[in-house]
PDB file of C-alpha atoms in Angstrom:
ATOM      1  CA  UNK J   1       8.783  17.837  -3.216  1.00 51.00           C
ATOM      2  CA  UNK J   2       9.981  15.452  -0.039  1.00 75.00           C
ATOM      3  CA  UNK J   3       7.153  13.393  -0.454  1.00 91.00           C
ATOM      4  CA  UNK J   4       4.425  11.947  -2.714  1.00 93.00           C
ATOM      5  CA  UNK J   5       1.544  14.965  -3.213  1.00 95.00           C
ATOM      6  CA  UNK J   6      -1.853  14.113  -4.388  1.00 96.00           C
ATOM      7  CA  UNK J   7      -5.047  16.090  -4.434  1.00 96.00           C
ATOM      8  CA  UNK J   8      -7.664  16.607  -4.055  1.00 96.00           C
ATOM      9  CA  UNK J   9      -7.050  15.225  -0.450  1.00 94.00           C
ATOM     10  CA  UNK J  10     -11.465  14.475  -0.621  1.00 94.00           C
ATOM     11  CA  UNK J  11     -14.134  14.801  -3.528  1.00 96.00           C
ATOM     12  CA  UNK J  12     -17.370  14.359  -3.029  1.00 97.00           C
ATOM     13  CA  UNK J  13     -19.133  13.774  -6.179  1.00 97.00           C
ATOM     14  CA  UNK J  14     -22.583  13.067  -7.739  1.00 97.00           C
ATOM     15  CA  UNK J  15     -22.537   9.738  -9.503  1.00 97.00           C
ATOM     16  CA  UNK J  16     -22.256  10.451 -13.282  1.00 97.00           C
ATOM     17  CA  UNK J  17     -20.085  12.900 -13.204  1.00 97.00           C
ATOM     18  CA  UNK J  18     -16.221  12.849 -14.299  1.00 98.00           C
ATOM     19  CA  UNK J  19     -12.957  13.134 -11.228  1.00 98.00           C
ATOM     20  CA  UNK J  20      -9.808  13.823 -11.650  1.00 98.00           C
ATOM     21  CA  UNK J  21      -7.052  12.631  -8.943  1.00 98.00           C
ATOM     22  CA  UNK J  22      -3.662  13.857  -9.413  1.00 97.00           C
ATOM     23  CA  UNK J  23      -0.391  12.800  -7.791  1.00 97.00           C
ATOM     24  CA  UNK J  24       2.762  14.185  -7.647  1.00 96.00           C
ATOM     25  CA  UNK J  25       5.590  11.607  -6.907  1.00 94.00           C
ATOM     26  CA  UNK J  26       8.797  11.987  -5.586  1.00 91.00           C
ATOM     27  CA  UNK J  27      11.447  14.122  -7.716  1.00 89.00           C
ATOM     28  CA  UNK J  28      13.527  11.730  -9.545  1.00 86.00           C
ATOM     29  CA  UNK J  29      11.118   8.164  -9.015  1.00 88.00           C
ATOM     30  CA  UNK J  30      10.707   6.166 -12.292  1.00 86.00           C
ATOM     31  CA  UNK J  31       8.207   4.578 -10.756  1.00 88.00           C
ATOM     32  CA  UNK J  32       4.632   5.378  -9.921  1.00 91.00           C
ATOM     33  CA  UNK J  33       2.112   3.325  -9.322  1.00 92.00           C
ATOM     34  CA  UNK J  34      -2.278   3.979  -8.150  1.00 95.00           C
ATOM     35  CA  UNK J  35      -3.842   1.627  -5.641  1.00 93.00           C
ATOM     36  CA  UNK J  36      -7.149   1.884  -4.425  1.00 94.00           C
ATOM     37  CA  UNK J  37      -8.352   0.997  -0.589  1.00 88.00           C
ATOM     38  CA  UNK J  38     -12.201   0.813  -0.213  1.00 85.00           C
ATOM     39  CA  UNK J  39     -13.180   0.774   3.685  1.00 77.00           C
ATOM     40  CA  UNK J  40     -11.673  -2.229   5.994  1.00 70.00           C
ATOM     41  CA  UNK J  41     -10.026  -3.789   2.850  1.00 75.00           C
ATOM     42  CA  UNK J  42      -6.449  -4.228   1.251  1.00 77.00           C
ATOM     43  CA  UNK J  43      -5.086  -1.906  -1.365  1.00 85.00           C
ATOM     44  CA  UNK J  44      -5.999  -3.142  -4.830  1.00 88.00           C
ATOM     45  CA  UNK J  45      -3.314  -2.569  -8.232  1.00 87.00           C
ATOM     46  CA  UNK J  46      -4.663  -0.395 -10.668  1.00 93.00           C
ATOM     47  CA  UNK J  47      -2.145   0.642 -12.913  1.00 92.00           C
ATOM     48  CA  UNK J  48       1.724   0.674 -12.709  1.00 90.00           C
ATOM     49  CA  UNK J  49       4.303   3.690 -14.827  1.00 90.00           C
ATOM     50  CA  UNK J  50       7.527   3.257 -14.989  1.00 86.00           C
ATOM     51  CA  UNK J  51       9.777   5.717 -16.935  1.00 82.00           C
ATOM     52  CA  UNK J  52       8.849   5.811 -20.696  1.00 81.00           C
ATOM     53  CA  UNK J  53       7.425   2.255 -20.751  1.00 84.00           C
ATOM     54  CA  UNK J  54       4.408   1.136 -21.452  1.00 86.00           C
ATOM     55  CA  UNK J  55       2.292   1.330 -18.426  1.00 88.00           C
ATOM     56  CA  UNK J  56       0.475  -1.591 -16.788  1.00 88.00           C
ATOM     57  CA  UNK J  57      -2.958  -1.328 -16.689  1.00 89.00           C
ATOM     58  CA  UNK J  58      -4.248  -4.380 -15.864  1.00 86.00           C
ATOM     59  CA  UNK J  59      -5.812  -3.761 -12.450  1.00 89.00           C
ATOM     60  CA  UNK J  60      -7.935  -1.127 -13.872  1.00 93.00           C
ATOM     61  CA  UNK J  61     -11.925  -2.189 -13.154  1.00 93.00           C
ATOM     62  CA  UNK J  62     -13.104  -0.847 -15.934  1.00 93.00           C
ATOM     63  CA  UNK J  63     -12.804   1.352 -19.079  1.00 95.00           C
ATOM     64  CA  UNK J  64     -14.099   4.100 -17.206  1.00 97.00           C
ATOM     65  CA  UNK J  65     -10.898   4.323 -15.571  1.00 97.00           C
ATOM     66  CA  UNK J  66      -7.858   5.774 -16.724  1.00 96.00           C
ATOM     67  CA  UNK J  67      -4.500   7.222 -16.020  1.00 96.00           C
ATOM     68  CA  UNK J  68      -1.851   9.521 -17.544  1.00 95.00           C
ATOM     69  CA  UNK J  69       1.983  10.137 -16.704  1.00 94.00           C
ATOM     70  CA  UNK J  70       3.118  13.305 -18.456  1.00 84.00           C
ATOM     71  CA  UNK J  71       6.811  13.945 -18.556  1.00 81.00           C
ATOM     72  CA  UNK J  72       7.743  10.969 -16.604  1.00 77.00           C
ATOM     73  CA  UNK J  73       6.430  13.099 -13.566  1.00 90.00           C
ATOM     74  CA  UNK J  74       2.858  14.002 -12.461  1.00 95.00           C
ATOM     75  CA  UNK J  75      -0.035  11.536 -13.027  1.00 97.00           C
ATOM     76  CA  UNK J  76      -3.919  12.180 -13.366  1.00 97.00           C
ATOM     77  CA  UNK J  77      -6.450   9.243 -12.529  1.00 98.00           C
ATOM     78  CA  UNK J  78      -9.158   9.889 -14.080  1.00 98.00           C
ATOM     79  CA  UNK J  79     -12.849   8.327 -13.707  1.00 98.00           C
ATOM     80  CA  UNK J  80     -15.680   8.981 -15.794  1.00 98.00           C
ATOM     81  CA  UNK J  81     -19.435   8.295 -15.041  1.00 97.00           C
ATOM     82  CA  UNK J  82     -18.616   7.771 -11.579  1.00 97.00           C
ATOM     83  CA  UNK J  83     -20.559   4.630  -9.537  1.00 97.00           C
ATOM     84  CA  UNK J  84     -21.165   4.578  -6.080  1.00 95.00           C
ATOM     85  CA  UNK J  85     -19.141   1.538  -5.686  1.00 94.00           C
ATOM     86  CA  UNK J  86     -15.958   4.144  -6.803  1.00 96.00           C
ATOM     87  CA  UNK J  87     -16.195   5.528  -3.495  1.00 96.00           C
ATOM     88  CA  UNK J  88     -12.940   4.696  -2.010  1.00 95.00           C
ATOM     89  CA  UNK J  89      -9.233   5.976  -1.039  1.00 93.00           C
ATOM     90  CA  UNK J  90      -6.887   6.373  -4.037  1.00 95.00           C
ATOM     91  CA  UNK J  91      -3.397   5.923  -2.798  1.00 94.00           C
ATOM     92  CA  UNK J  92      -0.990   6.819  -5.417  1.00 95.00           C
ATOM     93  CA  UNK J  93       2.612   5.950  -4.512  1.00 92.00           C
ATOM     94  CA  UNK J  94       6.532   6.394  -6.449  1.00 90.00           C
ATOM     95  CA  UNK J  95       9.732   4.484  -6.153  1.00 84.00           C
ATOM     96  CA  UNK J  96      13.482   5.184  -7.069  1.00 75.00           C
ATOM     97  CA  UNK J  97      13.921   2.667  -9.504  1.00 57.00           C
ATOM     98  CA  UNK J  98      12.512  -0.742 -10.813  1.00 48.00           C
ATOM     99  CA  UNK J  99      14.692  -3.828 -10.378  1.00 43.00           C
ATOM    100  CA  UNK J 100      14.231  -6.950  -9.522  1.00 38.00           C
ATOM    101  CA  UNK J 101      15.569  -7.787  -5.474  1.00 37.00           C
ATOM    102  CA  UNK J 102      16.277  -3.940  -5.467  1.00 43.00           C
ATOM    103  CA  UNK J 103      14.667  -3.759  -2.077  1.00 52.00           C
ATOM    104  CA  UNK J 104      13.493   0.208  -3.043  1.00 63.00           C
ATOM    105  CA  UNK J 105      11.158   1.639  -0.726  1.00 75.00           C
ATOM    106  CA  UNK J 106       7.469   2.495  -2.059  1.00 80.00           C
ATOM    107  CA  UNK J 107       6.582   6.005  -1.020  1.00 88.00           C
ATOM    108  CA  UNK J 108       2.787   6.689  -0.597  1.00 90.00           C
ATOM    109  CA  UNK J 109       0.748   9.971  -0.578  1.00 92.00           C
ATOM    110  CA  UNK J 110      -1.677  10.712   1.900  1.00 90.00           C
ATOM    111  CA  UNK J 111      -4.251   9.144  -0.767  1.00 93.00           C
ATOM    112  CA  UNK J 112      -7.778  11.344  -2.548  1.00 95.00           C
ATOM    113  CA  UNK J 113     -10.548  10.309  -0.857  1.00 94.00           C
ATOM    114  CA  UNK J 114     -13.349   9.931  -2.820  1.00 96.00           C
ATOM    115  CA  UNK J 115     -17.586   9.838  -2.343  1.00 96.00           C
ATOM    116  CA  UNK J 116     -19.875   9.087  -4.492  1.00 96.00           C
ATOM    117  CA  UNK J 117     -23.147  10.596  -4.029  1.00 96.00           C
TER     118      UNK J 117
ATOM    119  CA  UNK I   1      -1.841 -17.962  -6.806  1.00 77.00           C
ATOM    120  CA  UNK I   2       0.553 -15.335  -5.145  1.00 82.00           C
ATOM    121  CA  UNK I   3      -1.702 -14.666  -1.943  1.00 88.00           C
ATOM    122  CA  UNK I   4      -0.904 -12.820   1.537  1.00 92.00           C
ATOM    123  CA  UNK I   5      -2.908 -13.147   4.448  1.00 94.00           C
ATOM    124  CA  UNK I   6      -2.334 -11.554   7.900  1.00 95.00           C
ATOM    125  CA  UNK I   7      -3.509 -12.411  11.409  1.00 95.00           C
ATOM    126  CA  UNK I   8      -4.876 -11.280  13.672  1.00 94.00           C
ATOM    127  CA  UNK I   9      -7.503  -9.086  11.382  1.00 91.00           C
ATOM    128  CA  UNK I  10      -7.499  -7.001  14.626  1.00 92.00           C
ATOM    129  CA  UNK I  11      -6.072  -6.829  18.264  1.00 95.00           C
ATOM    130  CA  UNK I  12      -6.659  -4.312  21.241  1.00 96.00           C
ATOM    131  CA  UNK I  13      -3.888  -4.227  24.056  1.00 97.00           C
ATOM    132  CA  UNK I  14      -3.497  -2.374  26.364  1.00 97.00           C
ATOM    133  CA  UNK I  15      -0.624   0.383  26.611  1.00 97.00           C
ATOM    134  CA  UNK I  16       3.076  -0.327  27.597  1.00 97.00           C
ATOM    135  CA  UNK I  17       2.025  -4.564  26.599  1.00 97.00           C
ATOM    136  CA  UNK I  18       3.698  -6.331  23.825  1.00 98.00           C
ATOM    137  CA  UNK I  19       2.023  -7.918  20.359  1.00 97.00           C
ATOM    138  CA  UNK I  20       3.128 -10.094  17.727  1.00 98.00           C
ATOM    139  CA  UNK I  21       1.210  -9.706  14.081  1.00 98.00           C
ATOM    140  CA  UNK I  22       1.466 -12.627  11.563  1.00 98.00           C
ATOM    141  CA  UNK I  23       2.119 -12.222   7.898  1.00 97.00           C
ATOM    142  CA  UNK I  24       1.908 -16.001   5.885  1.00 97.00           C
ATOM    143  CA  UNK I  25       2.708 -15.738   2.155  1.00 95.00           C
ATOM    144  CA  UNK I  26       2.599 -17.687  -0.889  1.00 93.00           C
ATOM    145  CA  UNK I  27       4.422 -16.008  -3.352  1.00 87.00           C
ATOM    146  CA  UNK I  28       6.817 -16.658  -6.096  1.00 84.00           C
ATOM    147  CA  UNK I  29       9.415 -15.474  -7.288  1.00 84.00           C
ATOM    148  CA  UNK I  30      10.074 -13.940  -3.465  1.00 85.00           C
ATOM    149  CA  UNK I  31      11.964 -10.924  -3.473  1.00 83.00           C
ATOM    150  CA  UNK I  32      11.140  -8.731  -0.241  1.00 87.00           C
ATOM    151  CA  UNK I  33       8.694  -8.594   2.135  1.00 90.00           C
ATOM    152  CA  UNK I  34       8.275  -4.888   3.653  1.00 91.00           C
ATOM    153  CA  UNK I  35       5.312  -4.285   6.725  1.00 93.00           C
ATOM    154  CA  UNK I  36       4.286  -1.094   6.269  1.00 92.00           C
ATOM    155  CA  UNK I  37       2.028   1.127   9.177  1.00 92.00           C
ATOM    156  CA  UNK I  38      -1.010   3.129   8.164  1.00 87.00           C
ATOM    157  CA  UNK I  39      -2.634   5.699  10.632  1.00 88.00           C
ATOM    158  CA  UNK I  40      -6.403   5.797   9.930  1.00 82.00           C
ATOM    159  CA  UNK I  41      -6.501   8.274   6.982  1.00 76.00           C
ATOM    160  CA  UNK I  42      -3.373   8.453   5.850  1.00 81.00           C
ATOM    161  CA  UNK I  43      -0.943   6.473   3.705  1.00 82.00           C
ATOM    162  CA  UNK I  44       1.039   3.901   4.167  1.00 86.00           C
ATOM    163  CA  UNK I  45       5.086   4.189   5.834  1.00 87.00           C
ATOM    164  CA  UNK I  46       7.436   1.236   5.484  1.00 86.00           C
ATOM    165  CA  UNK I  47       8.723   0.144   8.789  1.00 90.00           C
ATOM    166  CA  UNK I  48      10.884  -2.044   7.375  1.00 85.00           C
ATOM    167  CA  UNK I  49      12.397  -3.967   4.359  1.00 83.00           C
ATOM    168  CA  UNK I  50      13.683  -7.988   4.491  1.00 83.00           C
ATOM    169  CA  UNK I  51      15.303  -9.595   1.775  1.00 83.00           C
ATOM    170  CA  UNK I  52      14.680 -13.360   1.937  1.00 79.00           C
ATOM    171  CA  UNK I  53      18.302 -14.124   3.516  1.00 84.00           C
ATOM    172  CA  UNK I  54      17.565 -11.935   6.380  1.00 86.00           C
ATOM    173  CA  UNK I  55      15.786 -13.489   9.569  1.00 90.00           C
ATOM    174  CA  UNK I  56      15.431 -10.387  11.920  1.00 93.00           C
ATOM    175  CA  UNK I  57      15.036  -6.949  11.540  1.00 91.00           C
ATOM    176  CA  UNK I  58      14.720  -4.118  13.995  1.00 91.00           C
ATOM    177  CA  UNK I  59      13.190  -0.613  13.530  1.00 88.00           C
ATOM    178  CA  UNK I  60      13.104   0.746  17.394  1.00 92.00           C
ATOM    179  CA  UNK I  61      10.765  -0.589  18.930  1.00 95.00           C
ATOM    180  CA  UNK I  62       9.603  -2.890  15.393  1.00 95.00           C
ATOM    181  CA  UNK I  63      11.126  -5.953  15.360  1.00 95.00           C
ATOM    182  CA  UNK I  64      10.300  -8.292  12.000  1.00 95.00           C
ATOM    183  CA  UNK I  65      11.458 -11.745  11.392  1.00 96.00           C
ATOM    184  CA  UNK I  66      11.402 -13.596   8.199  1.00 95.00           C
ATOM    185  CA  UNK I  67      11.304 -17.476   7.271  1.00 93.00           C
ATOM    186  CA  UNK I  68      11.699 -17.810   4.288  1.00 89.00           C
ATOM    187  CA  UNK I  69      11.188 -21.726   4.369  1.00 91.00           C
ATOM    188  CA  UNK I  70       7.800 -21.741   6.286  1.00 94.00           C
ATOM    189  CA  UNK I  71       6.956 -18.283   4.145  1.00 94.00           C
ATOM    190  CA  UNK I  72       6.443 -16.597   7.335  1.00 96.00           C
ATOM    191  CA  UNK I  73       7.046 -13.223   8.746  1.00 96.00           C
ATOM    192  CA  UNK I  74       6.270 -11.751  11.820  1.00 97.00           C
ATOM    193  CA  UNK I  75       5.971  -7.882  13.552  1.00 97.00           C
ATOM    194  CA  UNK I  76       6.725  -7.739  16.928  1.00 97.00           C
ATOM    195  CA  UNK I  77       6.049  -4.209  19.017  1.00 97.00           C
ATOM    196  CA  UNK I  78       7.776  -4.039  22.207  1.00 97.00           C
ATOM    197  CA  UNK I  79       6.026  -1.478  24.954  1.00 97.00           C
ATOM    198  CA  UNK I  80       3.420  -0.249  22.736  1.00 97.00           C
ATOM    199  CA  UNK I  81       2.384   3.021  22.693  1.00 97.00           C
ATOM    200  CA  UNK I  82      -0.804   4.797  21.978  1.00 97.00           C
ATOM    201  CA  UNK I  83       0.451   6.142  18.810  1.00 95.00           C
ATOM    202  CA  UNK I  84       1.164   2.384  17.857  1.00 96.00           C
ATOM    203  CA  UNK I  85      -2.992   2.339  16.915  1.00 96.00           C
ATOM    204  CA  UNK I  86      -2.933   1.503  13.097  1.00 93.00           C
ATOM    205  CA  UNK I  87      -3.049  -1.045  10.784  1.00 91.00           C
ATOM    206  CA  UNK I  88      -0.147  -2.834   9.671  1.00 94.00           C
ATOM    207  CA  UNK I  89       0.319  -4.092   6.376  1.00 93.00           C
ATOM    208  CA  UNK I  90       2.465  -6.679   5.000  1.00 94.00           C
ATOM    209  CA  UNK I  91       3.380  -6.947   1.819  1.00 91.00           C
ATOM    210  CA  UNK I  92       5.296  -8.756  -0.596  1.00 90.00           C
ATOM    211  CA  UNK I  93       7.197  -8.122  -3.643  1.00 83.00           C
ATOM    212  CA  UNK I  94       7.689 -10.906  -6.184  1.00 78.00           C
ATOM    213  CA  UNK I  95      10.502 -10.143  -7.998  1.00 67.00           C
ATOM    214  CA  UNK I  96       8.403  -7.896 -10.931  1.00 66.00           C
ATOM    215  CA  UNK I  97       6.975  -4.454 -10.372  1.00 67.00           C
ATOM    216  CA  UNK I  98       3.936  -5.927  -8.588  1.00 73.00           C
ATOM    217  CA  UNK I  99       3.689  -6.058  -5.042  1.00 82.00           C
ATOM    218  CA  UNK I 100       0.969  -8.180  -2.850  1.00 85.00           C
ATOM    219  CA  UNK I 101      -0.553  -6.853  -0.657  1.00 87.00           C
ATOM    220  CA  UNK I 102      -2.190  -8.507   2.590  1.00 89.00           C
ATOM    221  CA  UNK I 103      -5.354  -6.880   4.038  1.00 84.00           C
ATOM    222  CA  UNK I 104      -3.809  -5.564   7.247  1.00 90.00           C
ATOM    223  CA  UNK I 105      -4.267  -5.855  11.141  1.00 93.00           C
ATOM    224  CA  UNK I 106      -5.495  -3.324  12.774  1.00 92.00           C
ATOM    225  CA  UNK I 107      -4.365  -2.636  15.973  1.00 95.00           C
ATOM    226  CA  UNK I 108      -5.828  -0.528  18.727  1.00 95.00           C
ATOM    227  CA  UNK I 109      -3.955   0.202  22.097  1.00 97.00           C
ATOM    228  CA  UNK I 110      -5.753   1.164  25.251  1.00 96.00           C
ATOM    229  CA  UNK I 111      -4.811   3.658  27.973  1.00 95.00           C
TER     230      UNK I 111
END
């Protein structure tokens, strides 16, 4: 598509339960990479794919977080057992390529907003 | 520790003035440093990319500058406009796949 496509664009959910966020980046962008913006604050890392690589993880919160990038395309954040304290904007984003000094501009999607309940 | 803080955390002006938002970083290696504009519930959209040998950068009516030696960068908006309510984000990339970003300043103009 011409842009980076996530849904749900809001979930409400009751705490407990298990969401699924999916993002769609950019045709052709190695990269993709999951932030998370909670009201009024900065975006926070969570986890970084690029190409067949190992993906970076370390700004996940906690093991009931996790993401998956199948076919070098689409990727699902998942969150089991959901907390209240989840409740926040999940940006997912995608770039053309990886270097170093490459200058390549991150693309965001309009982000899954989600409520815990 | 690879930091980036913004000021001011917000600013109201009033339509057609002009505002200057402050980006400070401490981050290293220093690749880029992008400012990117996010309308309230949406995502973020570069305005613009600097490399650390460029000083000034203009996007219409955007202008960044960068010093590199004082780890400084600024956005400048010239006759702002109503749609010009957002917050701006700067943010820095350090030469790895990780980028730092600073918490924003929001900005709301007035009519």
């Amino acid at each position: 598509g011409a842009g980076v496509s996530q849904s749900p664009s809001n979930k409400v959910t009751e705490k407990g339960k298990d969401v699924e966020l999916r993002c769609d980046p950019i045709s052709g962008h190695t990269a993709l990479y999951w932030y998370r913006q909670s009201l009024g604050q900065g975006l926070e890392f969570l986890i970084y794919f690029q190409g067949n690589s190992a993906p970076d993880k370390s700004g996940l919160p906690s093991d009931r977080f996790s993401a998956e990038r199948t076919g070098g395309s689409v990727s699902t954040l998942t969150i089991q057992r959901t907390q209240q304290e989840d409740s926040a904007v999940y940006l997912c984003a995608s770039s053309g390529a990886d270097r170093a000094f490459s200058g390549n501009t991150i693309y965001f999607g309009e982000g899954s907003w989600l409520t815990v309940v | 520790k690879n930091q980036v803080e913004q000021s001011p955390q917000s600013l109201i002006i009033l339509e057609g003035k002009n505002c200057t938002l402050q980006c400070n970083y401490t981050v290293s290696p220093f690749s880029n440093l992008r400012w990117y504009k996010q309308d309230t519930g949406r995502g973020p959209v570069s305005l613009t990319i600097m490399t650390f040998s460029e000083n000034t950068k203009s996007n219409g009516r955007y202008t960044a500058t960068l010093d590199a030696d004082t780890k400084q960068s600024s956005l400048h908006i010239t006759a702002s406009q109503l749609s010009d309510s957002a917050s701006y984000i700067c943010v820095c990339h350090s030469g790895t796949y990780k980028y730092i970003f600073g918490t924003g300043t929001r900005l709301k103009v007035l009519a």
